[in-house]
Coordinates of N, CA and C in Angstrom, one line a residue:
X1 N 0.9 -1.2 0.0 CA 0.0 0.0 0.0 C 0.9 1.2 0.0
X2 N 0.6 2.1 -0.9 CA 1.4 3.4 -0.9 C 0.6 4.5 -0.2
X3 N 1.3 5.1 0.7 CA 0.7 6.2 1.5 C 1.1 7.6 0.9
X4 N 1.7 7.6 -0.3 CA 2.1 8.8 -1.0 C 0.8 9.7 -1.1
X5 N 1.0 10.9 -0.6 CA -0.1 11.9 -0.7 C -1.0 11.9 0.5
X6 N -0.9 10.9 1.4 CA -1.8 10.8 2.5 C -1.4 11.8 3.6
X7 N -2.3 12.7 4.0 CA -2.1 13.6 5.1 C -3.2 13.4 6.1
X8 N -2.8 13.1 7.3 CA -3.8 12.9 8.4 C -3.5 14.0 9.4
X9 N -4.6 14.8 9.7 CA -4.5 15.9 10.6 C -5.2 15.6 11.9
X10 N -4.6 15.8 13.0 CA -5.2 15.6 14.3 C -5.7 16.9 14.9
X11 N -6.9 17.0 15.4 CA -7.4 18.2 16.0 C -7.4 17.9 17.5
X12 N -6.6 18.8 18.3 CA -6.5 18.6 19.7 C -7.0 19.9 20.4
X13 N -7.5 19.7 21.6 CA -8.0 20.8 22.4 C -7.0 21.9 22.7
X14 N -5.8 21.5 23.0 CA -4.7 22.5 23.3 C -3.9 23.0 22.1
X15 N -4.1 22.4 21.0 CA -3.4 22.8 19.8 C -4.4 22.5 18.6
X16 N -4.8 23.5 17.8 CA -5.8 23.4 16.8 C -5.6 22.2 15.9
X17 N -4.5 22.1 15.2 CA -4.3 21.0 14.2 C -2.8 20.6 14.2
X18 N -2.6 19.3 14.1 CA -1.2 18.8 14.0 C -1.2 17.8 12.9
X19 N -0.3 17.8 12.0 CA -0.1 16.8 10.9 C 0.5 15.6 11.6
X20 N -0.2 14.4 11.6 CA 0.3 13.2 12.2 C 1.2 12.4 11.3
X21 N 2.2 11.8 11.9 CA 3.2 11.0 11.2 C 2.6 9.6 11.1
X22 N 1.9 9.3 10.0 CA 1.2 8.0 9.9 C 2.0 7.1 9.0
X23 N 2.1 5.8 9.3 CA 2.7 4.8 8.5 C 1.8 3.6 8.4
X24 N 2.3 2.6 7.7 CA 1.4 1.4 7.4 C 0.9 0.7 8.7
X25 N 1.7 0.8 9.8 CA 1.3 0.1 11.0 C 0.1 0.8 11.6
X26 N -0.2 2.0 11.3 CA -1.4 2.7 11.8 C -2.7 2.3 11.1
X27 N -2.6 1.7 10.0 CA -3.8 1.5 9.1 C -4.2 0.1 9.1
X28 N -5.5 -0.2 9.2 CA -6.0 -1.5 9.1 C -7.3 -1.5 8.3
X29 N -7.6 -2.6 7.7 CA -8.9 -2.7 6.9 C -8.7 -2.6 5.4
X30 N -7.5 -2.3 5.0 CA -7.2 -2.1 3.6 C -6.9 -3.5 3.0
X31 N -7.6 -3.8 1.9 CA -7.5 -5.0 1.2 C -6.9 -4.8 -0.2
X32 N -5.6 -5.1 -0.3 CA -4.9 -4.9 -1.6 C -5.0 -6.1 -2.5
X33 N -5.7 -7.1 -2.1 CA -5.8 -8.3 -3.0 C -6.7 -8.1 -4.2
X34 N -7.6 -7.1 -4.1 CA -8.4 -6.9 -5.2 C -8.9 -5.4 -5.2
X35 N -9.3 -4.9 -6.3 CA -9.8 -3.5 -6.3 C -11.2 -3.5 -5.9
X36 N -11.5 -3.0 -4.7 CA -12.9 -2.9 -4.2 C -13.1 -1.5 -3.8
X37 N -14.0 -0.8 -4.5 CA -14.3 0.5 -4.1 C -15.0 0.5 -2.7
X38 N -15.0 1.7 -2.1 CA -15.7 1.9 -0.8 C -15.1 1.0 0.3
X39 N -13.8 0.9 0.4 CA -13.2 0.2 1.5 C -13.2 1.1 2.7
X40 N -13.5 0.4 3.9 CA -13.5 1.2 5.1 C -12.2 0.8 5.8
X41 N -11.4 1.9 6.1 CA -10.1 1.7 6.8 C -10.1 2.4 8.1
X42 N -9.3 1.9 9.0 CA -9.2 2.5 10.3 C -7.8 3.0 10.5
X43 N -7.6 4.2 11.0 CA -6.3 4.7 11.4 C -6.2 4.8 12.9
X44 N -5.3 3.9 13.4 CA -5.1 3.9 14.9 C -4.0 4.8 15.3
X45 N -4.3 5.8 16.1 CA -3.2 6.7 16.5 C -3.6 7.2 17.9
X46 N -2.6 7.0 18.9 CA -2.8 7.4 20.3 C -4.1 6.9 20.8
X47 N -4.5 5.7 20.6 CA -5.7 5.1 21.1 C -7.0 5.6 20.4
X48 N -6.9 6.4 19.4 CA -8.1 6.9 18.7 C -8.3 5.9 17.5
X49 N -9.5 5.7 17.1 CA -9.8 4.8 16.0 C -10.8 5.3 15.0
X50 N -10.4 6.4 14.3 CA -11.4 7.0 13.3 C -11.4 6.0 12.1
X51 N -12.5 5.9 11.5 CA -12.6 5.1 10.3 C -13.0 6.1 9.1
X52 N -12.5 5.6 7.9 CA -12.7 6.4 6.7 C -13.1 5.4 5.6
X53 N -14.0 5.9 4.7 CA -14.3 5.1 3.5 C -13.5 5.7 2.4
X54 N -12.8 4.8 1.7 CA -12.0 5.3 0.6 C -12.4 4.6 -0.7
X55 N -12.2 5.3 -1.8 CA -12.4 4.8 -3.1 C -11.0 4.5 -3.7
X56 N -10.9 3.3 -4.4 CA -9.7 3.0 -5.1 C -9.9 3.4 -6.5
X57 N -8.9 4.2 -6.9 CA -9.0 4.8 -8.3 C -7.7 4.2 -9.0
X58 N -7.9 3.5 -10.1 CA -6.8 3.0 -10.9 C -6.4 4.0 -11.9
X59 N -5.1 4.4 -11.9 CA -4.6 5.3 -13.0 C -4.2 4.4 -14.2
X60 N -4.4 5.0 -15.3 CA -4.0 4.3 -16.6 C -3.1 5.3 -17.3
X61 N -2.0 4.8 -17.9 CA -1.2 5.7 -18.8 C -1.6 5.5 -20.2
X62 N -2.0 6.6 -20.8 CA -2.4 6.6 -22.2 C -1.3 7.3 -23.0
X63 N -0.8 6.6 -24.0 CA 0.3 7.2 -24.9 C -0.2 7.2 -26.3
X64 N 0.0 8.4 -26.9 CA -0.3 8.6 -28.3 C 1.0 8.5 -29.1
X65 N 1.1 7.6 -30.1 CA 2.3 7.4 -30.8 C 2.0 7.6 -32.3
X66 N 3.0 8.3 -32.9 CA 2.8 8.6 -34.4 C 3.2 7.5 -35.2
X67 N 3.1 7.6 -36.5 CA 3.5 6.6 -37.5 C 4.9 6.1 -37.4
X68 N 5.8 7.0 -36.9 CA 7.2 6.7 -36.8 C 7.6 6.1 -35.5
X69 N 6.6 5.9 -34.6 CA 6.9 5.4 -33.3 C 7.3 6.4 -32.3
X70 N 7.3 7.7 -32.7 CA 7.6 8.8 -31.7 C 6.3 9.1 -30.8
X71 N 6.6 9.4 -29.6 CA 5.5 9.7 -28.6 C 5.0 11.1 -28.9
X72 N 3.7 11.2 -29.2 CA 3.2 12.6 -29.3 C 2.8 13.2 -28.0
X73 N 2.3 12.3 -27.1 CA 1.8 12.8 -25.8 C 1.5 11.6 -24.9
X74 N 1.8 11.7 -23.6 CA 1.5 10.7 -22.6 C 0.7 11.4 -21.5
X75 N -0.3 10.7 -21.1 CA -1.2 11.3 -20.1 C -1.7 10.2 -19.1
X76 N -1.8 10.5 -17.9 CA -2.3 9.6 -16.9 C -3.8 10.0 -16.6
X77 N -4.7 9.0 -16.8 CA -6.1 9.2 -16.6 C -6.6 8.2 -15.6
X78 N -7.7 8.5 -14.9 CA -8.3 7.6 -13.9 C -9.3 6.8 -14.7
X79 N -9.6 5.6 -14.1 CA -10.6 4.7 -14.7 C -11.9 5.4 -14.9
X80 N -12.5 5.3 -16.1 CA -13.8 6.0 -16.4 C -13.6 7.3 -17.0
X81 N -12.4 7.8 -17.0 CA -12.1 9.2 -17.6 C -11.5 9.0 -19.0
X82 N -11.5 10.0 -19.7 CA -10.9 10.0 -21.1 C -9.7 10.8 -21.2
X83 N -8.8 10.3 -22.1 CA -7.6 11.1 -22.3 C -7.9 12.2 -23.3
X84 N -7.1 13.3 -23.3 CA -7.3 14.4 -24.2 C -6.3 14.2 -25.4
X85 N -6.9 14.1 -26.6 CA -6.0 13.8 -27.7 C -5.1 15.0 -28.0
X86 N -3.9 14.7 -28.5 CA -3.0 15.7 -28.8 C -3.4 16.5 -30.0
X87 N -2.8 17.6 -30.2 CA -3.1 18.4 -31.4 C -2.8 17.5 -32.6
X88 N -3.7 17.6 -33.6 CA -3.5 16.7 -34.8 C -2.1 16.9 -35.4
X89 N -1.4 15.8 -35.5 CA -0.1 15.9 -36.2 C -0.3 16.1 -37.7
X90 N 0.7 16.5 -38.4 CA 0.6 16.6 -39.8 C 1.7 15.8 -40.5
X91 N 1.4 15.3 -41.7 CA 2.4 14.7 -42.5 C 1.9 14.9 -44.0
X92 N 2.8 15.4 -44.8 CA 2.4 15.7 -46.2 C 2.0 14.4 -46.9
X93 N 0.8 14.6 -47.5 CA 0.2 13.5 -48.3 C -0.6 12.5 -47.5
X94 N -0.9 12.8 -46.2 CA -1.6 11.9 -45.4 C -2.7 12.6 -44.7
X95 N -3.8 12.0 -44.4 CA -4.9 12.5 -43.5 C -4.8 11.8 -42.2
X96 N -4.7 12.5 -41.1 CA -4.5 11.9 -39.8 C -5.9 11.9 -39.1
X97 N -6.3 10.7 -38.7 CA -7.5 10.5 -38.0 C -7.2 9.9 -36.6
X98 N -7.3 10.7 -35.6 CA -7.0 10.2 -34.2 C -8.2 9.5 -33.6
X99 N -9.3 9.4 -34.3 CA -10.4 8.7 -33.8 C -10.3 7.2 -34.1
X100 N -9.4 6.7 -34.8 CA -9.2 5.3 -35.0 C -8.3 4.7 -33.9
X101 N -8.9 3.9 -33.1 CA -8.2 3.4 -31.9 C -8.1 1.9 -32.1
X102 N -6.9 1.4 -31.9 CA -6.6 0.0 -32.0 C -6.8 -0.7 -30.7

């Protein structure tokens, strides 16, 4: 499980907010064996047990490649989203149709 980008903030009576140092040992309930949306995880910290419902979003890398094998554009999109096609390339004597997908 990657915790990249995870920020957990604790709200305390004597100090408004503190960013908590959370690692994998604090988290339970996450099932990495399959992609299941709406997983409920628990973060255990100083005896507190808040739970969160998380959505698993799979990123896909979409690469547009021209006739010569050169990369026109690479974009990361989430499942269910669409990539934005690059500006139409040009080549003398050819009509480029980016709507043909293999």
